[in-house]
Short mmCIF file of C-alpha atoms in Angstrom, two decimals:
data_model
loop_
_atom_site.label_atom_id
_atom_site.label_comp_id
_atom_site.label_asym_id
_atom_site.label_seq_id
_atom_site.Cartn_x
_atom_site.Cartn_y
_atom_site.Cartn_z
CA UNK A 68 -3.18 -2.30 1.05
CA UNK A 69 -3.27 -6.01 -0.32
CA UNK A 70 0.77 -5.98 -0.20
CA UNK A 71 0.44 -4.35 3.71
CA UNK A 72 -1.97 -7.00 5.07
CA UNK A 73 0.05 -10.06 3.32
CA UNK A 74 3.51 -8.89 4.48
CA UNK A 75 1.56 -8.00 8.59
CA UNK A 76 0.21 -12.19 7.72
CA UNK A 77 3.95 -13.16 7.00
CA UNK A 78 5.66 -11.92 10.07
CA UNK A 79 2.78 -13.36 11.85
CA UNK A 80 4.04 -17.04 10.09
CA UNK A 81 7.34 -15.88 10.64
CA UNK A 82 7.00 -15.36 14.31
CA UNK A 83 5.05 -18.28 14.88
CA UNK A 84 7.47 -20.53 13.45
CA UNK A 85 10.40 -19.41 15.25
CA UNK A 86 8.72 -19.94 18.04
CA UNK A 87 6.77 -23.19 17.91
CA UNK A 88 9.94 -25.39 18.60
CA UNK A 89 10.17 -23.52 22.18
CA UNK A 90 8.69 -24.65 25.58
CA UNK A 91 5.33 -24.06 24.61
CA UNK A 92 3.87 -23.64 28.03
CA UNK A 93 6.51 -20.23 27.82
CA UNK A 94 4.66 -18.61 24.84
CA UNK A 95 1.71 -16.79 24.23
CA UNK A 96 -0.47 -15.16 21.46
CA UNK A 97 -2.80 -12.99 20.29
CA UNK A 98 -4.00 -9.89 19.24
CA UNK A 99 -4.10 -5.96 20.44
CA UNK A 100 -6.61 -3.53 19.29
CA UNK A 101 -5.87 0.11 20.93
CA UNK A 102 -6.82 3.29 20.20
CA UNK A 103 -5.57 6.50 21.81
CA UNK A 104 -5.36 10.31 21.24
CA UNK A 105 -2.61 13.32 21.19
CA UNK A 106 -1.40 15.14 24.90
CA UNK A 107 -3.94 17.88 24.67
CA UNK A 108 -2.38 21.09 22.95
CA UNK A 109 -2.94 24.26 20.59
CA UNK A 110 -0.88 23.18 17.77
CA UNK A 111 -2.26 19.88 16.78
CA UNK A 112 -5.00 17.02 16.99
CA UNK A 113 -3.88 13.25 16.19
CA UNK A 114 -6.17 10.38 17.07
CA UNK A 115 -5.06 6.98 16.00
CA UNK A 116 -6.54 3.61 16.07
CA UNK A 117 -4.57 0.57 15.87
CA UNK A 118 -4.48 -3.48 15.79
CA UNK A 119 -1.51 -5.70 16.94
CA UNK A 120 -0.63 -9.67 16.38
CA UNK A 121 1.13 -10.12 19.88
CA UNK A 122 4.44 -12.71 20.16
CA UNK A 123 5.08 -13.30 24.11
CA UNK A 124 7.72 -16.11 25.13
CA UNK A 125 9.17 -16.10 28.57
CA UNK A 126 12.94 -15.87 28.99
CA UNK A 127 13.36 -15.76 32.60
CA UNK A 128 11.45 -16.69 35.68
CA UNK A 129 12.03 -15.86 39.40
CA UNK A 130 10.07 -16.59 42.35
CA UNK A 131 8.05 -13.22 42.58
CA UNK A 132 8.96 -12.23 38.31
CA UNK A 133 8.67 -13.15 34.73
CA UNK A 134 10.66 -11.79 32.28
CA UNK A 135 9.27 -11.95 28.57
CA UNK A 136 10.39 -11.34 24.75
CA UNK A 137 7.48 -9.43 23.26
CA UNK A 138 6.89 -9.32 19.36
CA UNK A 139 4.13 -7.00 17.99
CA UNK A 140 3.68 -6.29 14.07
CA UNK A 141 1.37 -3.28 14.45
CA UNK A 142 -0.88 -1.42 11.79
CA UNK A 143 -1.70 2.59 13.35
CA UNK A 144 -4.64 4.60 11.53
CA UNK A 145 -4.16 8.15 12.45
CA UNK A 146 -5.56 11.22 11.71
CA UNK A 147 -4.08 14.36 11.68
CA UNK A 148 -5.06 18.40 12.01
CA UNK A 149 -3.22 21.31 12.40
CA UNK A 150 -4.91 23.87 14.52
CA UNK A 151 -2.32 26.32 15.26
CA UNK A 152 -1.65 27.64 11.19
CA UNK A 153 1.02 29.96 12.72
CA UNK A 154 2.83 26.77 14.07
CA UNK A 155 4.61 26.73 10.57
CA UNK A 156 6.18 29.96 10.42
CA UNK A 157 7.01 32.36 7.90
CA UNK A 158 10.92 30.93 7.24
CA UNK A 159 9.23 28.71 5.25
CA UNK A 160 8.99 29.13 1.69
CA UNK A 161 5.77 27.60 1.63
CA UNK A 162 4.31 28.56 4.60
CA UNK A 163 1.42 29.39 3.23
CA UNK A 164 0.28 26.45 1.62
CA UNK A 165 1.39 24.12 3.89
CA UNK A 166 -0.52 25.91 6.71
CA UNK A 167 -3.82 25.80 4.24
CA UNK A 168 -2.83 21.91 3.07
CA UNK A 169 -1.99 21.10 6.94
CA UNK A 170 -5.20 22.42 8.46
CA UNK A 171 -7.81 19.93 7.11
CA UNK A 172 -7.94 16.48 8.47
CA UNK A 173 -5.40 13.98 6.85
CA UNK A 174 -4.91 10.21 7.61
CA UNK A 175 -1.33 8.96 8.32
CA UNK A 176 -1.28 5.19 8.17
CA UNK A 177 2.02 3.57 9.68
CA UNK A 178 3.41 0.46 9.96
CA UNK A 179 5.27 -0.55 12.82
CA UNK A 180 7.39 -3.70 14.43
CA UNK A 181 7.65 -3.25 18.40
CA UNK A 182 10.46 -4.87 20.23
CA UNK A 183 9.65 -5.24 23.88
CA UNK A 184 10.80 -6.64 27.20
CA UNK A 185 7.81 -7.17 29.69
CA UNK A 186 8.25 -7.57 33.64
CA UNK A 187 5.34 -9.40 34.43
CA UNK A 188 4.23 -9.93 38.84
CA UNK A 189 1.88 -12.87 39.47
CA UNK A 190 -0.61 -11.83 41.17
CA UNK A 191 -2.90 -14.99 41.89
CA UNK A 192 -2.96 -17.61 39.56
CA UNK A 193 -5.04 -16.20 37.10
CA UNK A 194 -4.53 -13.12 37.43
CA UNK A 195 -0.62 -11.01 36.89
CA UNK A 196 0.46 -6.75 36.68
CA UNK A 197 2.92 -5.99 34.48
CA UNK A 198 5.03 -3.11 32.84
CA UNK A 199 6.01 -2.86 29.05
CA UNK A 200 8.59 -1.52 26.97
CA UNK A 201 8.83 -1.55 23.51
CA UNK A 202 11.11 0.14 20.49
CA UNK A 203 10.82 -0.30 16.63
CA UNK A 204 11.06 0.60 13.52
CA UNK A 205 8.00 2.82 12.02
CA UNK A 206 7.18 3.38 7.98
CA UNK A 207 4.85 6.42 7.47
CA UNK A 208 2.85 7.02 4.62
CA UNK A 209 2.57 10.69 4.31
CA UNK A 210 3.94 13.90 6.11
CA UNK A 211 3.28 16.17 8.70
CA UNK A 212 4.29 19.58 9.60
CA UNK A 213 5.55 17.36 12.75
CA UNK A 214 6.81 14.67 11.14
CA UNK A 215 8.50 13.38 7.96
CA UNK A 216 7.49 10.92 5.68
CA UNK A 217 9.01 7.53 5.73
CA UNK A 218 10.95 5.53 8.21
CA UNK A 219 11.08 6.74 12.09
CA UNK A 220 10.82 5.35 15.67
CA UNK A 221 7.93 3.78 17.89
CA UNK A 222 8.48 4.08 21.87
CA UNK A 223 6.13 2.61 23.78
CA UNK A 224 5.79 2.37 27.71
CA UNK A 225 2.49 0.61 28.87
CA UNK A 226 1.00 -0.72 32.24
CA UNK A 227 -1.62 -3.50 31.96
CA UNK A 228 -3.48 -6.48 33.92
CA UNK A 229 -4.34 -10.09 32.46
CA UNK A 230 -6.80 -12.72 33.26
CA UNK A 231 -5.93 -15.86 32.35
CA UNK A 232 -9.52 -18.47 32.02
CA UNK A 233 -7.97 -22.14 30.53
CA UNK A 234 -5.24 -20.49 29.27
CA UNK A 235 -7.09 -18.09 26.85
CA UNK A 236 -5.90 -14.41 28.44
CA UNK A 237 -7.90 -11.40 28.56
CA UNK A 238 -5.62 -8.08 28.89
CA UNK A 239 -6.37 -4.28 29.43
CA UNK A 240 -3.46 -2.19 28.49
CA UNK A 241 -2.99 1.89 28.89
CA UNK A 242 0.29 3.27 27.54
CA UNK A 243 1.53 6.13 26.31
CA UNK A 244 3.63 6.33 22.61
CA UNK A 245 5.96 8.70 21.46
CA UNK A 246 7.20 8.46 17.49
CA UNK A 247 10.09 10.45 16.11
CA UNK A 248 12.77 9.94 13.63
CA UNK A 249 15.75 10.54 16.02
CA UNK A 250 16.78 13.80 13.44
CA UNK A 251 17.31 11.63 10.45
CA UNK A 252 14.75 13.37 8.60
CA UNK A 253 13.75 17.30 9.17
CA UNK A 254 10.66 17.86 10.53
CA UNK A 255 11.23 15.65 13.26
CA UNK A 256 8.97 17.27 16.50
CA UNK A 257 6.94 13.92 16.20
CA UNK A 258 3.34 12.53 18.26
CA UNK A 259 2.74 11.71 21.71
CA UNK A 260 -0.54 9.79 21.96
CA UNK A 261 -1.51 8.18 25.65
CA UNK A 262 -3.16 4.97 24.36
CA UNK A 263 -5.76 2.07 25.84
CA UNK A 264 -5.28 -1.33 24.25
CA UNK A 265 -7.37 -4.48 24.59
CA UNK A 266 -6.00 -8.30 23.97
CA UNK A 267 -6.84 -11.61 23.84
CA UNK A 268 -4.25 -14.47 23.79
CA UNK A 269 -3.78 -17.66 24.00
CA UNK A 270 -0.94 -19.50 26.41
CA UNK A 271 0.24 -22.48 24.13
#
């Protein structure tokens, strides 16, 4: 975990570096914390909860839009049941004790670096809308009946408001997350959580 939370602190570095030579009235940053839970279903239960070092710097501005570059090293704690044993069928050599292994409660811990382009619509001066998508790449620490171990994909697609108070910025975020491995690795059904994150920035 000590090797996790140094490389998360580098990319933060990283980030903020690259960065700090840009108009610095065009960047902001932060941090997320979200949790969020699976589309309600027979064969599965996965809650996750989840913390986010946010990278925002504006790349284009019209007179009723803002376009912005969003950065966001994440660290998901999920947990995951399967409910439906019959969900892993009998073509399975192991069915059997993959359906008793998958049925208790397991944590899958992944770590994550969302790419994102936010369209962001002023709405007074303090306060702005705004849409979000993001893409990355995802590391998984252990396997699912859903979803392989190791590398896979994080798509995001969020809705959110901010409040900006002397340039610190208060944001409430729902969005829903899909993860998959886009077939690279077999089994490859993957999660769909919907999500509500909370952040608070600052506009440098």
């Amino acid at each position: 975990m000590g090797k996790k939370i140094l490389f998360t602190l580098l990319l933060f570095f990283l980030f903020h570096a690259s960065f700090s030579q840009k108009n610095k009235n065009d960047l902001m940053m932060g941090f997320l914390h979200g949790f969020g839970y699976e589309f309600k279903n027979k064969n599965y239960t996965f809650d996750n909860r989840f913390y986010k070092i946010h990278v925002d710097y504006v790349i284009k501005k019209t007179k009723r839009y803002t376009w912005e570059l969003v950065v966001e090293p994440e660290i998901n704690f999920g947990e995951h049941k399967l409910i439906n044993p019959f969900f892993i069928t009998s073509d399975d050599p192991d069915y059997i004790i993959k359906r008793e292994y998958y049925s208790k409660t397991h944590n899958v811990n992944q770590y994550i670096l969302n790419l994102g382009i936010l369209i962001r619509k002023p709405i007074s001066n303090t306060l702005s809308i705004f849409i979000l998508g993001s893409t990355g790449p995802l590391i998984s620490d252990a396997e699912t009946e859903r979803l392989a171990k190791g590398f896979a994909l994080s798509n995001t697609l969020a809705v959110g408001i901010d409040l900006e108070i002397n340039k610190f910025i208060f944001e409430i975020r729902p969005s829903f997350r899909h993860v998959s491995n886009a077939g690279l690795n077999s089994p490859n059904l993957g999660f769909n959580t919907t999500n509500i994150e909370f952040g608070f920035f600052y506009n440098l």
